[in-house]
Amino acid sequence: MKKIFYKLFVITIITGLFSSCEDELEQLPNNSFVPDTYYQTSDDFQNAMRGVYSGFLGAGYYGGSYISRPDIMTDNLILAQQGRRTNQFFYEWRYNPQITWNIMVSPYLITNRANRIIENIDNLPDGAEKDNFLGQAKAARAIAMFDMLRVYSVIPQEGAEANGALGMPINTTTDPTFTAVRPSVQESMQFVIDELEEAKDLLLENGAVGNNISRNTVYAMLSRVYLYNGEYQKAIDNADAVTTEVAARDVFPGVWTDSNDDGVIFKIDQDRNLDGIAIGVEYSQTTPTGVVPEYVITYEFFEKFEDADIRKDAYLSVEQDAAGNIYNFIIKYLGEAGQNNGIVDPKIIRAAEVYLNKAEAYARLQNDAQALIALDEVRSNRYAGFTSPGETGQSLMDAIMLERRLELAFEGHRFFDLKRWNLPVTRSASEGEFFDGTGTPTTFTNLPESSHKWELPIPLGEINVYPELQQNPDY
């Protein structure tokens, strides 16, 4: 039976627009009601693309939840008892259709804006500029679709049966009569792949990393998507096409204060004054009496950061909160250089991840030598005096998985990595939230790999708008 998904989609967009901050609304030239004279000039399309990129800063997306919740729901973080306790239902896996993650607002908002660009693209003369706008729009809606799939759908790498599971509705039109069903994961993933493959032939090869999807961005994203899809040689081929190098050890801390973009392939620029979105608010809130964390790194994970690892100082700091409690604070999103407000640019994909994608793909194909080379490219830029241990076999795979956890910590990867690896979340039942492992341990210690909680429920509010939108199993 067909679903009139567009009705749900439009109401979702309207809700999202009215719940967004005023600063963001002022920047959005592309909405549901555009004048007939729009989409005529290069400037029109450039402004429309700004609207697409601003959609990534939604509170449920890279403006907040997509960076924090995939770590909150795993063994990377522990609840700080003195904090505000936001996201506690996610930390304790007690989400349900009434209390769930509505990521759909931003990705479908991005999709609608991208669709308007695509529908009007022939108003521009043929040439590289037209192709570049088209490629950016196609890639943006592909990234948005892929990110929804990671939240609501089974990941193909989990097994052959995953392809028949429920994907997310594909919308390529702004036609209000458009209808769609929830297709299979295989169909949804193929849409993502097709869009990215088409986009990379349209896009300019290089360019700014902020608010700009280039060919390099698409190669990097395809290395991620093909890895999730279990197409390991294609993940390698696209990783090899990426020209951005892993950020060197000495400049790496500056990436997180926006002092440099070394190793960053694609990020969303935000203006400290106009946007002012504290993307890491769960990790620290500044109060008149000091900083208060909601979530801090688990002691088990903290112990995995070696003193020679530059990430230990770039990501973490042992400090007191406003009440005098000492934590291993997460400072990765503390703010730009000289700031302590949490307002920094979200990094969507970096070269280090691409090398780790390649390392894992080679290891899955049992090419240990090439896997080790890719892994060591990351490790040699993170550890002082690094000498490769030369791992092979399962030891090599374990090293890749550990390095991925360390490198991508607090960037919204851990939940999805455990999900695609078919591994459970296992938390300590004895370690608390303080810097030395003391404090209050969690009672929510295990999420089995077989749990239906790895696919979050479709929000009941969306189903109430359109009752035929199919809910995920067991909710």
CSV table of C-alpha atoms in Angstrom, one decimal:
chain,number,residue,atom,x,y,z
A,1,MET,CA,0.0,0.0,0.0
A,2,LYS,CA,1.4,3.4,-0.9
A,3,LYS,CA,2.0,6.0,1.7
A,4,ILE,CA,1.3,9.7,1.2
A,5,PHE,CA,4.6,10.5,2.8
A,6,TYR,CA,4.8,14.1,1.6
A,7,LYS,CA,2.0,15.2,4.0
A,8,LEU,CA,4.1,13.9,6.9
A,9,PHE,CA,7.2,15.5,5.3
A,10,VAL,CA,5.7,19.0,5.0
A,11,ILE,CA,4.4,19.0,8.5
A,12,THR,CA,7.8,17.8,9.8
A,13,ILE,CA,9.5,20.6,7.9
A,14,ILE,CA,7.1,23.2,9.3
A,15,THR,CA,7.6,21.9,12.8
A,16,GLY,CA,11.3,22.0,12.4
A,17,LEU,CA,11.3,25.5,11.1
A,18,PHE,CA,9.3,26.9,14.0
A,19,SER,CA,11.4,25.0,16.6
A,20,SER,CA,14.7,26.3,15.1
A,21,CYS,CA,16.6,29.3,16.5
A,22,GLU,CA,15.9,32.7,14.9
A,23,ASP,CA,19.5,33.0,13.8
A,24,GLU,CA,19.2,29.9,11.7
A,25,LEU,CA,15.8,31.0,10.2
A,26,GLU,CA,17.4,34.3,9.1
A,27,GLN,CA,19.9,32.4,7.0
A,28,LEU,CA,17.5,30.2,5.2
A,29,PRO,CA,16.7,31.6,1.8
A,30,ASN,CA,15.2,28.4,0.5
A,31,ASN,CA,11.9,27.2,2.1
A,32,SER,CA,8.6,25.8,1.0
A,33,PHE,CA,7.4,29.1,-0.5
A,34,VAL,CA,9.8,30.6,-3.0
A,35,PRO,CA,9.0,33.3,-5.6
A,36,ASP,CA,8.7,32.4,-9.2
A,37,THR,CA,11.7,34.5,-10.0
A,38,TYR,CA,14.0,32.5,-7.8
A,39,TYR,CA,16.5,29.9,-8.9
A,40,GLN,CA,17.5,32.0,-12.0
A,41,THR,CA,21.1,33.1,-11.3
A,42,SER,CA,24.3,31.7,-9.8
A,43,ASP,CA,23.7,33.8,-6.7
A,44,ASP,CA,20.3,32.3,-6.3
A,45,PHE,CA,21.7,28.8,-6.4
A,46,GLN,CA,24.6,29.7,-4.1
A,47,ASN,CA,22.1,31.1,-1.5
A,48,ALA,CA,20.0,28.0,-1.9
A,49,MET,CA,23.0,25.8,-1.2
A,50,ARG,CA,23.7,27.8,1.9
A,51,GLY,CA,20.2,26.8,3.0
A,52,VAL,CA,21.0,23.1,2.3
A,53,TYR,CA,24.2,23.3,4.5
A,54,SER,CA,22.4,25.2,7.3
A,55,GLY,CA,20.1,22.2,7.5
A,56,PHE,CA,23.0,20.1,8.8
A,57,LEU,CA,23.0,22.3,11.9
A,58,GLY,CA,19.6,21.2,13.2
A,59,ALA,CA,19.5,20.3,16.9
A,60,GLY,CA,18.7,16.7,16.1
A,61,TYR,CA,21.5,16.5,13.6
A,62,TYR,CA,25.1,17.8,13.5
A,63,GLY,CA,24.0,20.8,15.5
A,64,GLY,CA,23.8,18.5,18.5
A,65,SER,CA,22.4,15.0,18.8
A,66,TYR,CA,24.2,13.3,15.9
A,67,ILE,CA,27.5,14.2,17.6
A,68,SER,CA,26.6,13.1,21.1
A,69,ARG,CA,23.9,10.4,21.2
A,70,PRO,CA,25.8,7.7,19.3
A,71,ASP,CA,28.4,8.0,22.1
A,72,ILE,CA,25.9,8.5,25.0
A,73,MET,CA,24.2,5.1,24.1
A,74,THR,CA,27.5,3.2,24.3
A,75,ASP,CA,30.5,2.4,26.6
A,76,ASN,CA,32.3,5.7,25.7
A,77,LEU,CA,30.4,7.8,28.2
A,78,ILE,CA,28.9,7.7,31.7
A,79,LEU,CA,26.2,9.9,33.1
A,80,ALA,CA,27.5,12.7,35.5
A,81,GLN,CA,25.2,12.6,38.4
A,82,GLN,CA,25.3,16.4,39.0
A,83,GLY,CA,24.5,17.3,35.4
A,84,ARG,CA,21.1,18.1,33.8
A,85,ARG,CA,20.5,14.5,32.8
A,86,THR,CA,19.3,15.3,29.3
A,87,ASN,CA,19.4,12.3,27.0
A,88,GLN,CA,19.1,9.9,30.0
A,89,PHE,CA,16.4,7.9,28.2
A,90,PHE,CA,19.0,7.3,25.4
A,91,TYR,CA,21.8,6.5,27.8
A,92,GLU,CA,19.6,3.9,29.5
A,93,TRP,CA,18.1,2.6,26.2
A,94,ARG,CA,14.6,3.4,27.5
A,95,TYR,CA,13.6,5.3,24.3
A,96,ASN,CA,10.2,4.4,22.8
A,97,PRO,CA,7.9,5.8,20.1
A,98,GLN,CA,6.8,8.5,22.5
A,99,ILE,CA,10.4,9.5,23.5
A,100,THR,CA,12.7,9.0,20.7
A,101,TRP,CA,15.2,10.6,18.4
A,102,ASN,CA,13.5,12.6,15.7
A,103,ILE,CA,16.4,13.0,13.3
A,104,MET,CA,14.0,13.0,10.4
A,105,VAL,CA,13.3,16.8,10.5
A,106,SER,CA,16.8,18.0,9.4
A,107,PRO,CA,17.6,15.3,6.7
A,108,TYR,CA,14.2,15.7,5.0
A,109,LEU,CA,14.6,19.5,5.2
A,110,ILE,CA,17.9,19.1,3.5
A,111,THR,CA,16.3,16.8,1.0
A,112,ASN,CA,13.6,19.2,0.1
A,113,ARG,CA,16.0,22.1,-0.4
A,114,ALA,CA,18.3,19.9,-2.5
A,115,ASN,CA,15.3,18.8,-4.6
A,116,ARG,CA,14.4,22.4,-5.3
A,117,ILE,CA,17.9,23.0,-6.6
A,118,ILE,CA,17.8,19.9,-8.8
A,119,GLU,CA,14.4,20.6,-10.2
A,120,ASN,CA,15.5,24.1,-11.2
A,121,ILE,CA,19.0,23.4,-12.2
A,122,ASP,CA,18.3,23.7,-16.0
A,123,ASN,CA,17.8,27.4,-15.4
A,124,LEU,CA,21.6,27.7,-15.4
A,125,PRO,CA,23.6,27.4,-18.6
A,126,ASP,CA,25.5,24.1,-19.1
A,127,GLY,CA,29.0,24.0,-17.7
A,128,ALA,CA,31.1,23.3,-14.6
A,129,GLU,CA,29.2,25.7,-12.3
A,130,LYS,CA,25.8,24.1,-13.1
A,131,ASP,CA,27.3,20.6,-12.6
A,132,ASN,CA,28.8,21.6,-9.3
A,133,PHE,CA,25.5,22.8,-7.9
A,134,LEU,CA,23.8,19.7,-9.1
A,135,GLY,CA,26.5,17.5,-7.6
A,136,GLN,CA,26.4,19.2,-4.2
A,137,ALA,CA,22.6,18.9,-4.0
A,138,LYS,CA,22.7,15.2,-4.9
A,139,ALA,CA,25.5,14.5,-2.4
A,140,ALA,CA,23.8,16.4,0.4
A,141,ARG,CA,20.5,14.5,0.1
A,142,ALA,CA,22.5,11.2,-0.1
A,143,ILE,CA,24.4,12.0,3.1
A,144,ALA,CA,21.1,12.9,4.8
A,145,MET,CA,19.5,9.6,3.8
A,146,PHE,CA,22.5,7.6,4.9
A,147,ASP,CA,22.5,9.2,8.3
A,148,MET,CA,18.8,8.4,8.8
A,149,LEU,CA,19.4,4.8,7.8
A,150,ARG,CA,22.1,4.5,10.5
A,151,VAL,CA,19.6,5.6,13.1
A,152,TYR,CA,16.4,3.8,12.1
A,153,SER,CA,17.5,0.9,9.9
A,154,VAL,CA,19.6,-2.2,10.0
A,155,ILE,CA,23.1,-1.8,8.6
A,156,PRO,CA,23.8,-4.1,5.6
A,157,GLN,CA,27.2,-5.1,7.0
A,158,GLU,CA,25.3,-6.8,9.8
A,159,GLY,CA,24.3,-9.7,7.5
A,160,ALA,CA,22.5,-10.7,4.3
A,161,GLU,CA,19.1,-10.6,5.9
A,162,ALA,CA,19.6,-6.9,6.6
A,163,ASN,CA,18.9,-5.9,3.0
A,164,GLY,CA,15.3,-6.8,3.3
A,165,ALA,CA,14.7,-4.8,6.4
A,166,LEU,CA,12.9,-1.4,6.4
A,167,GLY,CA,14.9,1.5,5.0
A,168,MET,CA,13.8,5.1,4.9
A,169,PRO,CA,11.4,6.7,2.3
A,170,ILE,CA,13.2,8.1,-0.7
A,171,ASN,CA,12.0,11.5,-1.9
A,172,THR,CA,13.4,13.1,-5.1
A,173,THR,CA,10.6,15.6,-5.7
A,174,THR,CA,8.9,18.7,-4.2
A,175,ASP,CA,5.5,17.5,-5.7
A,176,PRO,CA,2.9,17.6,-2.9
A,177,THR,CA,1.1,14.6,-4.4
A,178,PHE,CA,4.2,12.5,-4.1
A,179,THR,CA,3.6,9.1,-2.4
A,180,ALA,CA,6.1,6.5,-1.1
A,181,VAL,CA,6.5,3.5,1.0
A,182,ARG,CA,9.3,2.6,3.4
A,183,PRO,CA,11.5,0.7,1.0
A,184,SER,CA,14.1,-2.0,1.9
A,185,VAL,CA,17.4,-1.1,3.3
A,186,GLN,CA,19.0,-2.4,0.1
A,187,GLU,CA,16.9,0.1,-2.0
A,188,SER,CA,17.7,3.0,0.3
A,189,MET,CA,21.4,2.2,0.4
A,190,GLN,CA,21.5,1.9,-3.4
A,191,PHE,CA,19.9,5.3,-3.7
A,192,VAL,CA,22.7,6.7,-1.5
A,193,ILE,CA,25.4,5.0,-3.5
A,194,ASP,CA,23.9,6.0,-6.9
A,195,GLU,CA,23.6,9.6,-5.8
A,196,LEU,CA,27.1,9.8,-4.6
A,197,GLU,CA,28.6,8.0,-7.6
A,198,GLU,CA,26.7,10.4,-9.9
A,199,ALA,CA,27.8,13.4,-7.8
A,200,LYS,CA,31.5,12.7,-7.9
A,201,ASP,CA,31.6,13.1,-11.7
A,202,LEU,CA,29.8,16.5,-11.4
A,203,LEU,CA,31.7,18.1,-8.6
A,204,LEU,CA,34.8,20.3,-8.6
A,205,GLU,CA,37.7,18.3,-7.3
A,206,ASN,CA,38.9,20.6,-4.5
A,207,GLY,CA,37.8,23.6,-2.6
A,208,ALA,CA,37.0,24.8,0.9
A,209,VAL,CA,36.1,22.1,3.4
A,210,GLY,CA,33.4,24.2,5.2
A,211,ASN,CA,29.9,24.3,3.7
A,212,ASN,CA,31.3,22.8,0.5
A,213,ILE,CA,30.9,19.3,-0.8
A,214,SER,CA,33.7,18.6,-3.3
A,215,ARG,CA,34.7,15.5,-5.2
A,216,ASN,CA,37.1,14.7,-2.4
A,217,THR,CA,34.1,14.8,0.1
A,218,VAL,CA,32.2,12.3,-2.0
A,219,TYR,CA,35.2,9.9,-2.3
A,220,ALA,CA,35.5,10.0,1.4
A,221,MET,CA,31.8,9.5,2.0
A,222,LEU,CA,31.8,6.5,-0.4
A,223,SER,CA,34.6,4.9,1.6
A,224,ARG,CA,32.3,5.1,4.6
A,225,VAL,CA,29.1,4.0,2.8
A,226,TYR,CA,30.7,1.1,1.0
A,227,LEU,CA,32.3,-0.1,4.2
A,228,TYR,CA,28.8,-0.1,5.9
A,229,ASN,CA,27.5,-1.9,2.8
A,230,GLY,CA,30.1,-4.6,3.0
A,231,GLU,CA,31.6,-3.7,-0.4
A,232,TYR,CA,35.2,-3.6,0.8
A,233,GLN,CA,37.1,-3.2,-2.4
A,234,LYS,CA,35.0,-0.3,-3.4
A,235,ALA,CA,35.6,1.3,0.0
A,236,ILE,CA,39.3,0.9,-0.6
A,237,ASP,CA,39.1,2.3,-4.1
A,238,ASN,CA,37.3,5.4,-3.0
A,239,ALA,CA,39.6,5.9,0.0
A,240,ASP,CA,42.5,5.8,-2.3
A,241,ALA,CA,41.0,8.6,-4.4
A,242,VAL,CA,40.9,11.0,-1.4
A,243,THR,CA,43.7,13.5,-1.5
A,244,THR,CA,43.5,14.9,2.0
A,245,GLU,CA,46.2,13.7,4.4
A,246,VAL,CA,45.8,12.8,8.0
A,247,ALA,CA,46.4,15.8,10.3
A,248,ALA,CA,49.9,15.8,11.7
A,249,ARG,CA,50.4,15.3,15.4
A,250,ASP,CA,51.6,18.8,16.1
A,251,VAL,CA,48.7,20.6,14.5
A,252,PHE,CA,46.0,18.1,15.5
A,253,PRO,CA,44.8,19.9,18.7
A,254,GLY,CA,44.1,23.0,16.6
A,255,VAL,CA,41.5,21.2,14.5
A,256,TRP,CA,39.2,21.1,17.5
A,257,THR,CA,39.4,24.8,18.2
A,258,ASP,CA,38.9,25.7,14.6
A,259,SER,CA,42.4,27.0,14.4
A,260,ASN,CA,43.1,24.9,11.3
A,261,ASP,CA,41.3,22.4,9.1
A,262,ASP,CA,44.2,19.9,8.7
A,263,GLY,CA,42.8,16.5,7.9
A,264,VAL,CA,39.2,17.8,7.7
A,265,ILE,CA,37.4,16.9,4.4
A,266,PHE,CA,33.9,18.2,5.1
A,267,LYS,CA,32.6,20.3,7.9
A,268,ILE,CA,29.7,22.7,8.5
A,269,ASP,CA,30.8,26.3,9.2
A,270,GLN,CA,28.9,28.1,11.8
A,271,ASP,CA,29.3,31.7,12.9
A,272,ARG,CA,29.9,32.2,16.6
A,273,ASN,CA,27.6,35.2,16.7
A,274,LEU,CA,24.9,34.5,14.1
A,275,ASP,CA,24.5,30.7,14.8
A,276,GLY,CA,25.9,30.3,18.3
A,277,ILE,CA,25.2,26.5,18.4
A,278,ALA,CA,27.0,24.7,21.2
A,279,ILE,CA,27.3,21.4,19.5
A,280,GLY,CA,28.9,19.6,22.5
A,281,VAL,CA,26.6,20.9,25.2
A,282,GLU,CA,26.3,17.5,26.8
A,283,TYR,CA,30.0,17.5,27.6
A,284,SER,CA,30.1,20.9,29.3
A,285,GLN,CA,27.9,23.8,30.2
A,286,THR,CA,29.6,27.0,31.5
A,287,THR,CA,27.9,28.5,34.6
A,288,PRO,CA,28.9,31.5,36.7
A,289,THR,CA,30.5,29.1,39.2
A,290,GLY,CA,32.3,26.8,36.7
A,291,VAL,CA,31.7,24.1,34.1
A,292,VAL,CA,29.2,21.4,34.6
A,293,PRO,CA,29.3,18.2,32.5
A,294,GLU,CA,26.3,16.0,31.7
A,295,TYR,CA,28.4,13.1,30.4
A,296,VAL,CA,32.0,12.3,30.8
A,297,ILE,CA,34.3,9.6,29.4
A,298,THR,CA,34.1,6.3,31.2
A,299,TYR,CA,37.2,5.4,33.2
A,300,GLU,CA,37.6,2.2,31.2
A,301,PHE,CA,37.8,4.2,28.0
A,302,PHE,CA,40.0,6.9,29.5
A,303,GLU,CA,42.6,4.4,30.4
A,304,LYS,CA,43.0,3.4,26.8
A,305,PHE,CA,44.4,6.8,25.9
A,306,GLU,CA,48.2,6.6,26.3
A,307,ASP,CA,50.2,9.5,27.5
A,308,ALA,CA,52.1,9.5,24.2
A,309,ASP,CA,48.8,9.9,22.3
A,310,ILE,CA,48.1,13.6,21.3
A,311,ARG,CA,44.4,12.9,21.4
A,312,LYS,CA,44.5,12.5,25.2
A,313,ASP,CA,45.3,16.2,25.6
A,314,ALA,CA,43.2,17.3,22.5
A,315,TYR,CA,40.1,15.5,23.7
A,316,LEU,CA,40.3,15.3,27.5
A,317,SER,CA,41.2,17.3,30.6
A,318,VAL,CA,41.2,16.4,34.3
A,319,GLU,CA,39.3,19.3,35.9
A,320,GLN,CA,36.9,20.2,38.7
A,321,ASP,CA,33.3,21.0,38.0
A,322,ALA,CA,31.3,23.8,39.7
A,323,ALA,CA,30.7,21.6,42.8
A,324,GLY,CA,34.3,20.6,43.2
A,325,ASN,CA,33.9,17.1,41.7
A,326,ILE,CA,36.9,16.0,39.6
A,327,TYR,CA,36.2,14.4,36.2
A,328,ASN,CA,37.9,13.4,33.0
A,329,PHE,CA,36.2,16.2,31.1
A,330,ILE,CA,35.7,16.0,27.3
A,331,ILE,CA,37.0,19.2,25.8
A,332,LYS,CA,36.8,18.3,22.2
A,333,TYR,CA,34.0,20.8,21.7
A,334,LEU,CA,34.9,23.4,24.3
A,335,GLY,CA,35.0,26.2,21.7
A,336,GLU,CA,37.2,28.1,19.3
A,337,ALA,CA,40.6,29.2,20.3
A,338,GLY,CA,40.2,31.5,23.4
A,339,GLN,CA,36.6,30.6,23.8
A,340,ASN,CA,34.8,28.4,26.3
A,341,ASN,CA,31.3,28.4,24.9
A,342,GLY,CA,31.0,25.1,23.0
A,343,ILE,CA,30.5,26.8,19.7
A,344,VAL,CA,32.7,25.1,17.1
A,345,ASP,CA,32.2,23.7,13.6
A,346,PRO,CA,31.0,20.1,13.4
A,347,LYS,CA,33.4,17.9,11.4
A,348,ILE,CA,31.4,15.5,9.3
A,349,ILE,CA,34.3,13.5,7.8
A,350,ARG,CA,38.0,13.6,8.2
A,351,ALA,CA,41.0,11.9,6.5
A,352,ALA,CA,41.8,9.8,9.6
A,353,GLU,CA,38.4,8.1,9.3
A,354,VAL,CA,39.1,7.4,5.6
A,355,TYR,CA,42.3,5.7,6.4
A,356,LEU,CA,40.6,3.7,9.1
A,357,ASN,CA,37.9,2.7,6.7
A,358,LYS,CA,40.5,1.5,4.3
A,359,ALA,CA,42.4,-0.4,7.0
A,360,GLU,CA,39.2,-2.2,8.0
A,361,ALA,CA,38.2,-3.0,4.5
A,362,TYR,CA,41.7,-4.4,3.7
A,363,ALA,CA,41.5,-6.5,6.9
A,364,ARG,CA,38.1,-7.9,5.9
A,365,LEU,CA,39.7,-8.9,2.6
A,366,GLN,CA,42.6,-10.5,4.6
A,367,ASN,CA,45.2,-8.2,3.2
A,368,ASP,CA,47.0,-7.6,6.4
A,369,ALA,CA,50.0,-5.8,4.9
A,370,GLN,CA,47.9,-3.0,3.3
A,371,ALA,CA,45.6,-2.8,6.3
A,372,LEU,CA,48.6,-2.2,8.6
A,373,ILE,CA,49.9,0.5,6.3
A,374,ALA,CA,46.6,2.4,6.4
A,375,LEU,CA,46.3,1.9,10.2
A,376,ASP,CA,49.8,3.1,10.8
A,377,GLU,CA,49.2,6.3,8.8
A,378,VAL,CA,46.8,7.3,11.6
A,379,ARG,CA,48.9,5.9,14.5
A,380,SER,CA,52.1,7.5,13.3
A,381,ASN,CA,50.4,10.9,13.4
A,382,ARG,CA,49.0,10.4,16.9
A,383,TYR,CA,51.6,8.8,19.0
A,384,ALA,CA,55.0,10.3,19.9
A,385,GLY,CA,57.9,8.0,18.9
A,386,PHE,CA,55.5,5.5,17.2
A,387,THR,CA,56.9,2.2,16.1
A,388,SER,CA,54.4,-0.2,14.4
A,389,PRO,CA,53.7,-3.4,16.4
A,390,GLY,CA,53.2,-5.1,13.0
A,391,GLU,CA,49.9,-6.9,14.0
A,392,THR,CA,48.3,-9.5,11.8
A,393,GLY,CA,45.1,-11.5,11.8
A,394,GLN,CA,42.6,-10.9,14.7
A,395,SER,CA,45.2,-8.8,16.5
A,396,LEU,CA,45.3,-6.4,13.6
A,397,MET,CA,41.5,-6.2,13.4
A,398,ASP,CA,41.4,-5.5,17.2
A,399,ALA,CA,43.9,-2.7,16.7
A,400,ILE,CA,41.9,-1.2,13.9
A,401,MET,CA,38.7,-1.3,16.0
A,402,LEU,CA,40.5,0.3,19.0
A,403,GLU,CA,42.1,3.0,16.9
A,404,ARG,CA,38.7,3.8,15.4
A,405,ARG,CA,37.2,4.1,18.9
A,406,LEU,CA,40.1,6.4,20.0
A,407,GLU,CA,40.2,8.6,16.9
A,408,LEU,CA,36.5,9.1,16.3
A,409,ALA,CA,35.6,9.4,20.0
A,410,PHE,CA,32.7,11.8,20.7
A,411,GLU,CA,32.0,12.4,17.0
A,412,GLY,CA,29.0,10.1,16.7
A,413,HIS,CA,30.4,6.9,15.5
A,414,ARG,CA,30.6,4.4,18.4
A,415,PHE,CA,27.0,3.2,18.4
A,416,PHE,CA,27.0,2.7,14.6
A,417,ASP,CA,30.3,0.9,14.7
A,418,LEU,CA,29.2,-1.6,17.4
A,419,LYS,CA,25.9,-2.0,15.5
A,420,ARG,CA,27.6,-2.9,12.2
A,421,TRP,CA,30.1,-5.2,14.0
A,422,ASN,CA,27.3,-7.1,15.7
A,423,LEU,CA,28.8,-6.3,19.1
A,424,PRO,CA,27.0,-5.5,22.4
A,425,VAL,CA,27.4,-2.4,24.5
A,426,THR,CA,29.1,-3.6,27.7
A,427,ARG,CA,29.6,-1.0,30.5
A,428,SER,CA,31.3,-1.4,33.8
A,429,ALA,CA,29.0,-2.2,36.8
A,430,SER,CA,31.6,-1.0,39.3
A,431,GLU,CA,33.2,2.2,37.9
A,432,GLY,CA,31.7,5.6,38.5
A,433,GLU,CA,31.9,8.9,36.8
A,434,PHE,CA,34.8,10.6,38.6
A,435,PHE,CA,38.4,10.9,37.3
A,436,ASP,CA,39.6,7.8,39.1
A,437,GLY,CA,36.7,5.5,38.5
A,438,THR,CA,35.0,6.2,41.8
A,439,GLY,CA,31.5,7.7,41.9
A,440,THR,CA,28.1,6.2,41.0
A,441,PRO,CA,28.2,3.2,38.6
A,442,THR,CA,25.5,2.8,36.0
A,443,THR,CA,22.9,0.1,36.4
A,444,PHE,CA,22.3,0.0,32.7
A,445,THR,CA,25.3,-2.1,31.8
A,446,ASN,CA,24.5,-4.2,28.7
A,447,LEU,CA,22.7,-3.7,25.3
A,448,PRO,CA,22.8,-7.2,23.6
A,449,GLU,CA,23.8,-7.3,20.0
A,450,SER,CA,20.4,-9.0,19.3
A,451,SER,CA,18.3,-6.2,20.8
A,452,HIS,CA,15.8,-4.3,18.7
A,453,LYS,CA,17.1,-1.1,20.4
A,454,TRP,CA,19.9,-0.8,17.8
A,455,GLU,CA,17.2,0.5,15.4
A,456,LEU,CA,15.5,3.5,17.1
A,457,PRO,CA,11.7,3.8,16.9
A,458,ILE,CA,10.0,6.1,14.4
A,459,PRO,CA,8.6,9.0,16.5
A,460,LEU,CA,4.9,8.5,17.3
A,461,GLY,CA,4.3,12.1,16.4
A,462,GLU,CA,5.3,11.3,12.8
A,463,ILE,CA,3.1,8.2,12.8
A,464,ASN,CA,0.2,10.2,14.2
A,465,VAL,CA,0.5,12.7,11.3
A,466,TYR,CA,0.5,9.8,8.9
A,467,PRO,CA,-0.6,6.5,10.5
A,468,GLU,CA,0.6,4.3,7.7
A,469,LEU,CA,4.2,5.1,8.3
A,470,GLN,CA,5.5,1.8,9.3
A,471,GLN,CA,7.1,1.5,12.8
A,472,ASN,CA,10.2,-0.5,13.4
A,473,PRO,CA,9.7,-4.1,14.7
A,474,ASP,CA,9.2,-4.7,18.5
A,475,TYR,CA,8.1,-1.1,19.3
